[in-house]
CSV table of C-alpha atoms and ligand atoms in Angstrom, one decimal:
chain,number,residue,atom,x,y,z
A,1,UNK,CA,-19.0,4.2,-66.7
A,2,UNK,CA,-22.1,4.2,-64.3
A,3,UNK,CA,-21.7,7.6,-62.2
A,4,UNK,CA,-23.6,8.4,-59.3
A,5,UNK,CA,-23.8,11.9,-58.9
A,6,UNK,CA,-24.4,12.9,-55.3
A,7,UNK,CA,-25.5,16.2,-54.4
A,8,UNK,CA,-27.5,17.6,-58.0
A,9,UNK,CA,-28.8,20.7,-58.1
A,10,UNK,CA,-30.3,21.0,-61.5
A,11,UNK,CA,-26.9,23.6,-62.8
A,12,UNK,CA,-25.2,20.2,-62.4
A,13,UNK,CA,-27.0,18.5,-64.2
A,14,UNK,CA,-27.1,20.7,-66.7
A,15,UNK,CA,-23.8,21.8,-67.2
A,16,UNK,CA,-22.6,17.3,-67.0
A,17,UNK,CA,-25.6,16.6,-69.6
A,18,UNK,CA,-24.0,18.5,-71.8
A,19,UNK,CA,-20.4,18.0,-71.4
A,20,UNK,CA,-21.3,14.1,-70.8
A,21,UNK,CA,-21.6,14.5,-75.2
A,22,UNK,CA,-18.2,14.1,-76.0
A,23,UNK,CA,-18.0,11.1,-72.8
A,24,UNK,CA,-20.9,9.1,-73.2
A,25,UNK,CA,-21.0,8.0,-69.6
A,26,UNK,CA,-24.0,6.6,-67.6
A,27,UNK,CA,-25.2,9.4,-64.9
A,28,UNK,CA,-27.7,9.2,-62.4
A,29,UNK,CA,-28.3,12.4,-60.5
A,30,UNK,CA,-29.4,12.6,-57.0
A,31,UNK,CA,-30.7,15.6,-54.9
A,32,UNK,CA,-29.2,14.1,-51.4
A,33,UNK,CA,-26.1,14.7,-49.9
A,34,UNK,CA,-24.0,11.2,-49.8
A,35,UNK,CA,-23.7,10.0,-46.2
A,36,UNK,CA,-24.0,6.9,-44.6
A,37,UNK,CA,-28.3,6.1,-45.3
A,38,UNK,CA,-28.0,7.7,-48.8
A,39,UNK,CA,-25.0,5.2,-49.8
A,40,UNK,CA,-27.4,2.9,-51.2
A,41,UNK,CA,-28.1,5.3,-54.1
A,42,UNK,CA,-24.8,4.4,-55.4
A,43,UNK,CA,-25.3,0.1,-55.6
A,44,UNK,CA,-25.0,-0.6,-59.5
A,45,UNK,CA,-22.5,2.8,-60.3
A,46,UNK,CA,-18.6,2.2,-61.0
A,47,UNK,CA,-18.2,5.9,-59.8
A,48,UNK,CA,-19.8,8.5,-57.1
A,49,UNK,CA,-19.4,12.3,-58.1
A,50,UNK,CA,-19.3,14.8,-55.1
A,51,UNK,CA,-19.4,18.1,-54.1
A,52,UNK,CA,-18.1,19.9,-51.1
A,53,UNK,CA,-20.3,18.5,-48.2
A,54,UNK,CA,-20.7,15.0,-49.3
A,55,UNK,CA,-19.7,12.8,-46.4
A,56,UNK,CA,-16.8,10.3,-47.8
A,57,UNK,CA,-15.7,9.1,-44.3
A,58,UNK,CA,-14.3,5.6,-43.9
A,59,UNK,CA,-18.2,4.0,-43.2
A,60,UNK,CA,-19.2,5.7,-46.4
A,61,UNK,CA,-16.5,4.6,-48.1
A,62,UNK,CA,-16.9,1.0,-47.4
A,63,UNK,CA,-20.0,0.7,-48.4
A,64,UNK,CA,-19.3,2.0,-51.4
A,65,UNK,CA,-16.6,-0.4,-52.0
A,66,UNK,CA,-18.6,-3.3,-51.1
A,67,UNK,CA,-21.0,-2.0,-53.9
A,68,UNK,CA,-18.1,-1.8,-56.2
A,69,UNK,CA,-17.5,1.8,-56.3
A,70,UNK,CA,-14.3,2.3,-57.7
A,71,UNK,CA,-13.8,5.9,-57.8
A,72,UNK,CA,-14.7,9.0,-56.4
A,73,UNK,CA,-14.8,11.8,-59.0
A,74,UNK,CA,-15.1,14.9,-57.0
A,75,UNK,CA,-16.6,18.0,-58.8
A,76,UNK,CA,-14.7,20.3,-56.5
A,77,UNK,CA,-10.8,21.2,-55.8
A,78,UNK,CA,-10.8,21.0,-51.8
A,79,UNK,CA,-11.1,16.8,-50.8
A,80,UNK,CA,-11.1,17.3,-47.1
A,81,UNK,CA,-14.3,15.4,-47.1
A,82,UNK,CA,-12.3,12.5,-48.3
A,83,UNK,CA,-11.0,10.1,-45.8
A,84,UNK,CA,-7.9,9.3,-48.4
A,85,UNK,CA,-6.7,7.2,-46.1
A,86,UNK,CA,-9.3,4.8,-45.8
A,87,UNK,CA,-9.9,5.3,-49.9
A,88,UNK,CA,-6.4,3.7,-50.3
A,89,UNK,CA,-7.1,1.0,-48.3
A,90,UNK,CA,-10.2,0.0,-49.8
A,91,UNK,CA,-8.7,0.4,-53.6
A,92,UNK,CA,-10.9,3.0,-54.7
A,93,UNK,CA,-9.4,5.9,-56.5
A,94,UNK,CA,-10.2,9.8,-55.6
A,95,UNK,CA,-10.1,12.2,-58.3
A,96,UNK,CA,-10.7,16.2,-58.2
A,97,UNK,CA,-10.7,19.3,-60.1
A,98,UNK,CA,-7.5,21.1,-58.9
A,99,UNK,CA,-8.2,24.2,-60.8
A,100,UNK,CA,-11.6,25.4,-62.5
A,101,UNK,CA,-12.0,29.2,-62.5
A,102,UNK,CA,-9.3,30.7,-59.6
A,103,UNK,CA,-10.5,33.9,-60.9
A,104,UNK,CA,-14.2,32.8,-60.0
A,105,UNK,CA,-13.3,32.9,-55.9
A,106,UNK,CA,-10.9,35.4,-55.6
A,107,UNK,CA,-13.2,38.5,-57.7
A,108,UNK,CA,-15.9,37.1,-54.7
A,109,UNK,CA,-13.5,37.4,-52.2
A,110,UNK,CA,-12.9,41.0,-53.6
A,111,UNK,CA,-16.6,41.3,-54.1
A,112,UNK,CA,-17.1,40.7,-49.9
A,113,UNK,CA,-14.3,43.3,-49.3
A,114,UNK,CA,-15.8,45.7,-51.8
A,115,UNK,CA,-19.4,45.2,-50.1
A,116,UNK,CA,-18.2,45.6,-47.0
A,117,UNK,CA,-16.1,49.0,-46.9
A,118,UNK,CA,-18.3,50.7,-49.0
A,119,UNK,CA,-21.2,49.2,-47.2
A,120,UNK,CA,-23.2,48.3,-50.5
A,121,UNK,CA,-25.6,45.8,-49.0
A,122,UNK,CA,-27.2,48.9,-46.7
A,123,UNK,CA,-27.2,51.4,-49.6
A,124,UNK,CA,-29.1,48.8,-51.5
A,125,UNK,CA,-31.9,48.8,-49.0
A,126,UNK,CA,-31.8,52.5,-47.9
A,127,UNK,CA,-32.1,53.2,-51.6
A,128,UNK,CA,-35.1,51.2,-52.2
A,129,UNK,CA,-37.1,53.0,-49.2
A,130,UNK,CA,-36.0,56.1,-50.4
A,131,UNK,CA,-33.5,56.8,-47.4
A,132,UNK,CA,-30.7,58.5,-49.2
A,133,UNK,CA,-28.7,59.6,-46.4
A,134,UNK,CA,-25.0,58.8,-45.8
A,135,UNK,CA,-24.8,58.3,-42.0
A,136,UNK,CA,-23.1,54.8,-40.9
A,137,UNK,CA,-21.9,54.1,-45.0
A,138,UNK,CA,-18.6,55.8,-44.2
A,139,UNK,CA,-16.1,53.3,-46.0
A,140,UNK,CA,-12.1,53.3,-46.7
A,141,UNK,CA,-9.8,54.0,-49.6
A,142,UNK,CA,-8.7,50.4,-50.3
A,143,UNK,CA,-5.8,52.0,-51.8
A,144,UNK,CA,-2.3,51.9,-50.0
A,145,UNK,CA,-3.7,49.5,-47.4
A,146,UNK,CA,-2.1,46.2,-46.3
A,147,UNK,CA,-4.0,43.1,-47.1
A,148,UNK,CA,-2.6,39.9,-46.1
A,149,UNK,CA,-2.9,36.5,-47.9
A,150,UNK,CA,-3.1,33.3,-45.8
A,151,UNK,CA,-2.2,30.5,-48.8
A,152,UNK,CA,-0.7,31.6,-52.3
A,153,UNK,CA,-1.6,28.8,-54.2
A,154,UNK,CA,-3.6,28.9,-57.3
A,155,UNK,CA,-6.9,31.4,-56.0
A,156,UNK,CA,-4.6,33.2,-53.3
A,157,UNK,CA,-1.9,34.5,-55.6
A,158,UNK,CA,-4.9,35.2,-58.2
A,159,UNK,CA,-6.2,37.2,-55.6
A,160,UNK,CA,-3.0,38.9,-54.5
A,161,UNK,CA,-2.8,40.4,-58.2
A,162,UNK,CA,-6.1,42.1,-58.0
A,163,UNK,CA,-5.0,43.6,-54.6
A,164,UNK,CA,-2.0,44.6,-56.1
A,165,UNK,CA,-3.8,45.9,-58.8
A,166,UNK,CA,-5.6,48.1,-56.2
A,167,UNK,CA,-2.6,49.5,-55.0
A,168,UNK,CA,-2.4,48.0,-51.7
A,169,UNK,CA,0.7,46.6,-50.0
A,170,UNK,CA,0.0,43.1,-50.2
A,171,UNK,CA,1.8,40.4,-47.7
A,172,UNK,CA,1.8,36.9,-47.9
A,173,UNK,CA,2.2,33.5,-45.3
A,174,UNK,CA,2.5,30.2,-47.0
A,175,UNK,CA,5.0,27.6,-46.2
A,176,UNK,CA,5.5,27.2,-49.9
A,177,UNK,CA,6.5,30.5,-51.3
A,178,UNK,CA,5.0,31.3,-54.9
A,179,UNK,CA,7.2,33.1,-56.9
A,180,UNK,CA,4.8,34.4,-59.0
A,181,UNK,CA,3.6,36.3,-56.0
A,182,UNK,CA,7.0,37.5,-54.9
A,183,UNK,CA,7.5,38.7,-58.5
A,184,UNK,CA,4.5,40.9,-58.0
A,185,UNK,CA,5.9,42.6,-55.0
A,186,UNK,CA,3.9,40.7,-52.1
A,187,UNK,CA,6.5,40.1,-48.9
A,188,UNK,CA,6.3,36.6,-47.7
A,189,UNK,CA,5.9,37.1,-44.0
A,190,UNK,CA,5.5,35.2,-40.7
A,191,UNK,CA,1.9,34.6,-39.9
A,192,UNK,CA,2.3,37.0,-36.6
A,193,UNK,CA,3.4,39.5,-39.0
A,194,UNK,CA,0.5,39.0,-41.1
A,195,UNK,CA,-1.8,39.1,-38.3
A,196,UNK,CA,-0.7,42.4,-36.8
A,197,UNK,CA,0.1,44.4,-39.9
A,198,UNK,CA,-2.8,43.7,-42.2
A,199,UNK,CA,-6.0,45.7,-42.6
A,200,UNK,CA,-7.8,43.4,-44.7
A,201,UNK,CA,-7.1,39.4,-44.2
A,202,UNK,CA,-8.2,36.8,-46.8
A,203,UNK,CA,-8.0,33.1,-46.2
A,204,UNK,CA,-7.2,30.9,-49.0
A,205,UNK,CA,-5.2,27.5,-47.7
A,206,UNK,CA,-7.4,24.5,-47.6
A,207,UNK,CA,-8.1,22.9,-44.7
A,208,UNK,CA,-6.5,20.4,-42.7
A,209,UNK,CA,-5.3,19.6,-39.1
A,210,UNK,CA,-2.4,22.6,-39.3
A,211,UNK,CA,-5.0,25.3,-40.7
A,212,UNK,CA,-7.9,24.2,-38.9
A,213,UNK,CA,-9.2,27.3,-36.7
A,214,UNK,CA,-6.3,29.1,-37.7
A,215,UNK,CA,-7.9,32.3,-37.3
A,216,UNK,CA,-8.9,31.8,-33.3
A,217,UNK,CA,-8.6,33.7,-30.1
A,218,UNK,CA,-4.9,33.8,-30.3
A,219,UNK,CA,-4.9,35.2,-33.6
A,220,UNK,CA,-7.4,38.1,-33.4
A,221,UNK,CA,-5.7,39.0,-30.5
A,222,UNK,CA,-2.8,39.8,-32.9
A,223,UNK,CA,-4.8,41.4,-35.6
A,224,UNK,CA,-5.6,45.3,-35.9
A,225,UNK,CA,-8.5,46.7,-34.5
A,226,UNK,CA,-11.1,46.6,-37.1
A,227,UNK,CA,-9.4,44.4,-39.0
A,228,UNK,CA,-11.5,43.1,-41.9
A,229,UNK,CA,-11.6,38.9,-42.4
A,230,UNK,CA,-12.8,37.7,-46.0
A,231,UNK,CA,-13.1,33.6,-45.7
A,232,UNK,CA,-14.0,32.2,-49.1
A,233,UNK,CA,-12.1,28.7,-48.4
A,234,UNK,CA,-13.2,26.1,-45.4
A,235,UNK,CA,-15.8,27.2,-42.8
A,236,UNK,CA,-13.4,25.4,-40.3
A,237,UNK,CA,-10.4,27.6,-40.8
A,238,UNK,CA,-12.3,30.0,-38.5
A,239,UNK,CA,-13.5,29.4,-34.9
A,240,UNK,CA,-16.8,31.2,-35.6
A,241,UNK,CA,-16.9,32.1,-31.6
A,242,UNK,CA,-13.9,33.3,-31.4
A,243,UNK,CA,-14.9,35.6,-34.5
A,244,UNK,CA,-18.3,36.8,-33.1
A,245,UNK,CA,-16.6,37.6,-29.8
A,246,UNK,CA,-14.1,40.1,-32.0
A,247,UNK,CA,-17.2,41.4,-33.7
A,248,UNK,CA,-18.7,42.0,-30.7
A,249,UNK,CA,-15.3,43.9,-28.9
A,250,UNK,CA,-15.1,45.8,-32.2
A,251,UNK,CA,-11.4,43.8,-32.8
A,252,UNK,CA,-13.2,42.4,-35.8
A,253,UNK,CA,-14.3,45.4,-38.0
A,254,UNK,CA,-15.8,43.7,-40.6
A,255,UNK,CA,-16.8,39.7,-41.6
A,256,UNK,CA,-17.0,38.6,-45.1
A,257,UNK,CA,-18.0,34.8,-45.4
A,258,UNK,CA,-18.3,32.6,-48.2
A,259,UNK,CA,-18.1,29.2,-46.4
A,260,UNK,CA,-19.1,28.5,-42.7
A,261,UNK,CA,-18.0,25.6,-39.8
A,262,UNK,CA,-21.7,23.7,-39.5
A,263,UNK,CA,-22.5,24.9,-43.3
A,264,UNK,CA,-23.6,21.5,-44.6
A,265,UNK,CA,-27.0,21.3,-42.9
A,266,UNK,CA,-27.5,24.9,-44.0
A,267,UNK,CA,-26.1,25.6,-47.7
A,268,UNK,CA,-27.2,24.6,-50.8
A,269,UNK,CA,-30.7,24.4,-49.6
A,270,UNK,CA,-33.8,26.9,-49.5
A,271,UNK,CA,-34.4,26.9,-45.5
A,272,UNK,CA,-36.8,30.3,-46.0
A,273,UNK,CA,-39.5,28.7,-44.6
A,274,UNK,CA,-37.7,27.3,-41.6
A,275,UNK,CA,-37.0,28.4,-38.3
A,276,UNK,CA,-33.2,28.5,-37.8
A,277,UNK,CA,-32.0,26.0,-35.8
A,278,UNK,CA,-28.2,27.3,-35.8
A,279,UNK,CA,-28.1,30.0,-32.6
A,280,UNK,CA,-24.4,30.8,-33.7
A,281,UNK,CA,-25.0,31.2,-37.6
A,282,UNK,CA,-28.0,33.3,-36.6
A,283,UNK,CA,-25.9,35.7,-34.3
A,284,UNK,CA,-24.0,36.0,-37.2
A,285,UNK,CA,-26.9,37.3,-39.3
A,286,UNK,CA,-27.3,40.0,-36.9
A,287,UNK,CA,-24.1,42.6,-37.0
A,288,UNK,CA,-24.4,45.0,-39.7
A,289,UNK,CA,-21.1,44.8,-40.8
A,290,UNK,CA,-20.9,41.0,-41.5
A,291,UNK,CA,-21.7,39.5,-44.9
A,292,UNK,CA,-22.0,35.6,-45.6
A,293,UNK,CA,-22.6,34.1,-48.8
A,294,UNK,CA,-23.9,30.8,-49.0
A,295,UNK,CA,-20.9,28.8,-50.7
A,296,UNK,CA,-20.9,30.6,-54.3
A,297,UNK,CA,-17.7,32.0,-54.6
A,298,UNK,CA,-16.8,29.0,-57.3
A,299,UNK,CA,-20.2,29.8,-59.0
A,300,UNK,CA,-19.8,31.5,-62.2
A,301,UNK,CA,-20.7,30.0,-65.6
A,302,UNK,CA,-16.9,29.4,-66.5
A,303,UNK,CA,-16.1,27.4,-63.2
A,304,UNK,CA,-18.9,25.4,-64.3
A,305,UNK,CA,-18.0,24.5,-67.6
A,306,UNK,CA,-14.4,23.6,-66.2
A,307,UNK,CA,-16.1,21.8,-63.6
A,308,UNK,CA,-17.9,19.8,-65.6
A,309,UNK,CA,-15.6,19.2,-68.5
A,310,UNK,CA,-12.6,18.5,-66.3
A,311,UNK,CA,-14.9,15.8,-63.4
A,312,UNK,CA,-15.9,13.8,-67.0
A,313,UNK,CA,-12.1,13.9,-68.2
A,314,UNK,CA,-11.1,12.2,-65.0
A,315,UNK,CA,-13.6,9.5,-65.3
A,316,UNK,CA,-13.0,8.8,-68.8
A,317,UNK,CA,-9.0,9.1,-68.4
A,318,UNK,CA,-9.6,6.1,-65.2
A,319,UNK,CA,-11.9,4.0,-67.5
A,320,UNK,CA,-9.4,3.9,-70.1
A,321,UNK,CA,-6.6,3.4,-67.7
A,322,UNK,CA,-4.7,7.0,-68.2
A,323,UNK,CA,-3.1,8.4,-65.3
A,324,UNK,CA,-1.8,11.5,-67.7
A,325,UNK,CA,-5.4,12.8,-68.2
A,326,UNK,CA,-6.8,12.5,-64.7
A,327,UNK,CA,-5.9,14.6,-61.4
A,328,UNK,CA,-5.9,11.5,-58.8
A,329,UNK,CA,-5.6,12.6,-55.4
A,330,UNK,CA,-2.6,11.2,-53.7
A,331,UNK,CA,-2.0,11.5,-49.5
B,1,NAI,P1,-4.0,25.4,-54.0
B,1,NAI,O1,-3.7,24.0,-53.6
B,1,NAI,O2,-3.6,25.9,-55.3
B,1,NAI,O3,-3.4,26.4,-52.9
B,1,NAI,C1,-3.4,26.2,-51.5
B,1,NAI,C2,-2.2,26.9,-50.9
B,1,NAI,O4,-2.3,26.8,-49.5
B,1,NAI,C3,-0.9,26.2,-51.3
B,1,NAI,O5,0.0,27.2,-51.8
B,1,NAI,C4,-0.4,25.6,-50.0
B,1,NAI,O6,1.0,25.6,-49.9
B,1,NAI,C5,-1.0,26.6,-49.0
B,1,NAI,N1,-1.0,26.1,-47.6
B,1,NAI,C6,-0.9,24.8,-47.2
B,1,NAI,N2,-0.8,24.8,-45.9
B,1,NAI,C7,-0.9,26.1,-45.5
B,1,NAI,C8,-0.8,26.7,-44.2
B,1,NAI,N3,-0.7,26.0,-43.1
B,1,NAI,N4,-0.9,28.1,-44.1
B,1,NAI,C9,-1.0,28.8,-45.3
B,1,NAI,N5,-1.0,28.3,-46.5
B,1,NAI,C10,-1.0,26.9,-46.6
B,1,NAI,O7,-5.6,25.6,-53.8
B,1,NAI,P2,-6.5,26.7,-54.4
B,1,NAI,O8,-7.1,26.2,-55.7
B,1,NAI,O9,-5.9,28.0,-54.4
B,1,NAI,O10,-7.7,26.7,-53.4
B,1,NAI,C11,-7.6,27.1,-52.0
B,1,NAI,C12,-8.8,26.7,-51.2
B,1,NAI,O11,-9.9,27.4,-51.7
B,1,NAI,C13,-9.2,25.2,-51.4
B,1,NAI,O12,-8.5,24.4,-50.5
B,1,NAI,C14,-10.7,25.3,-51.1
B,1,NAI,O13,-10.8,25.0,-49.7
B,1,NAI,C15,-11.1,26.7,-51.3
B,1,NAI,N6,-12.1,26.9,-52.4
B,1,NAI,C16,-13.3,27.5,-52.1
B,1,NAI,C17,-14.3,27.6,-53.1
B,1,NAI,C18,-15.6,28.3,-52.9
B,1,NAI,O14,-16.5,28.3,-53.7
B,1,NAI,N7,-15.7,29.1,-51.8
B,1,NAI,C19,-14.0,27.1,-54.4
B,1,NAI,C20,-12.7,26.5,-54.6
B,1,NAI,C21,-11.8,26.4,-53.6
């Protein structure tokens, strides 16, 4: 098939080129995110391939159909991008890649929590100007500490076994229960338990209208004081105000961000020559105890190779008309 992949950075490309062996199919890469004026990129291509903050909104999507796109082959397991609804009514067919590496974003998740208690993004610099003193690096035994889980799917249960695996007391909210996390001794709880018993919370649930700003005002209110917050699934699951307020009463103790509300004028790209435009992303930058990470949680060389191999699987599988090889996306 004729792919248009939207959104290349040159690991893409590298990592479809060479899965693409085995598949044979037609791609063209393109730097731009897809959105209404890059749409055109896709006129002569059967299939788009996307990535997290490609625009596939209803406009978007019917000028793709009218081009004779037939499927969207995202690269990526969230699809809250996608309007599936107007995908269905236009006949074009959404496919994703449900799992890749779980492990990839829950040992970053553990990697923010990690950073932040022991405070190993200021050691780094104190180190290199020869500042060896300990004053303001004073961390906490994550052992025997309460983390709670927000979504136990595939990456949130991954990442309750590693906290289990550090000892802590681990409690979950999901409105599906897992067993595989009950059988590790996590406690499903309310999400007001959650809230006001963890000390570390980590957000894994994707995004839609029920989890959008899930933590907000209401919910730090309920949190412990110096509570640390690890987001490494949807920007939008946090009101970032909200959050800097709590960072700024000392509610929040500590801010670990992977993924960010207004990140797709921001990630992906090298802005270091730019003034920042964002006044809310730059507040951000300034408390000592926040760390963000520009969207790589999924980025290890494994996820990759899943990514890739997986993304060409689904296009193949809808080429030759096999719904048992493909993961279609279904409302
Ligand atoms: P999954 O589909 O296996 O698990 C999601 C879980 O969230 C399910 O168990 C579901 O029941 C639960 N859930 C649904 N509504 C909920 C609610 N209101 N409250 C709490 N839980 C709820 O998905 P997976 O693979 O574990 O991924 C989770 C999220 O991680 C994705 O949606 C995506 O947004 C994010 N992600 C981030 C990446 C990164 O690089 N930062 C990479 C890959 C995924």
């Amino acid at each position: 098939m004729k792919v248009a992949v939207f959104s290349a950075k040159r690991y893409d490309e590298t990592h479809l080129r060479d899965f693409n062996r085995e598949h044979d199919h037609e791609l063209t890469f393109f730097e731009p995110r897809l959105n209404v004026k890059t749409a055109p990129l896709a006129s002569g291509h059967d299939a788009v391939c996307c990535f997290v903050n490609d625009i596939l909104d209803a406009p978007v999507l019917e000028l793709l159909a009218q081009m004779g796109v037939r499927l969207v082959a995202m690269r990526c397991a969230g699809f809250n991008n996608v309007d599936l609804v107007a995908a269905g009514r236009l006949g074009i067919e959404v496919v994703r890649v449900p799992e890749y590496s779980p492990h990839a974003v829950a040992e970053h998740a553990v990697a923010l929590i990690l950073d932040l208690n022991r405070n190993i993004h200021r050691a780094f610099n104190r180190v290199r100007e020869h500042d060896y003193s300990l004053d303001g690096l004073l961390g906490f035994d994550l052992y025997g500490k309460t983390v709670g889980v927000v979504g136990t799917g595939k990456i949130g249960a991954t990442f309750a076994r590693l906290m289990v695996g550090f000892g802590c007391r681990v409690l979950a909210y999901d409105p599906r229960v897992n067993p595989d996390v009950t059988d590790m001794g996590a406690e499903y709880v309310s999400l007001e338990r959650l809230w006001a018993e963890s000390d570390v919370i980590s957000l894994h649930c994707p995004l839609m209208e029920a989890t959008h700003h899930i933590v907000d005002d209401a919910a730090i209110a309920q949190m412990k004081r110096g509570v640390m917050l690890i987001n490494t699934s949807r920007g939008a699951l946090v009101d970032t105000r909200a959050v800097i307020d709590g960072l700024k009463r000392g509610d929040i103790g500590y801010l670990g961000l992977d993924v960010y509300e207004e990140e797709a004028d921001l990630f992906f790209e090298d802005f270091s020559n730019h003034v920042l435009q964002d006044d809310v992303f730059a507040r951000l930058l300034t408390f000592p105890n926040v760390i963000i990470t520009g969207h790589q949680a999924f980025f290890t060389r494994e996820a990759l190779d899943a990514i890739a191999s997986v993304t060409l699987t689904n296009i193949s599988a809808f080429e030759q008309g096999d719904p048992t090889r493909r993961y279609t996306v279904t409302l």
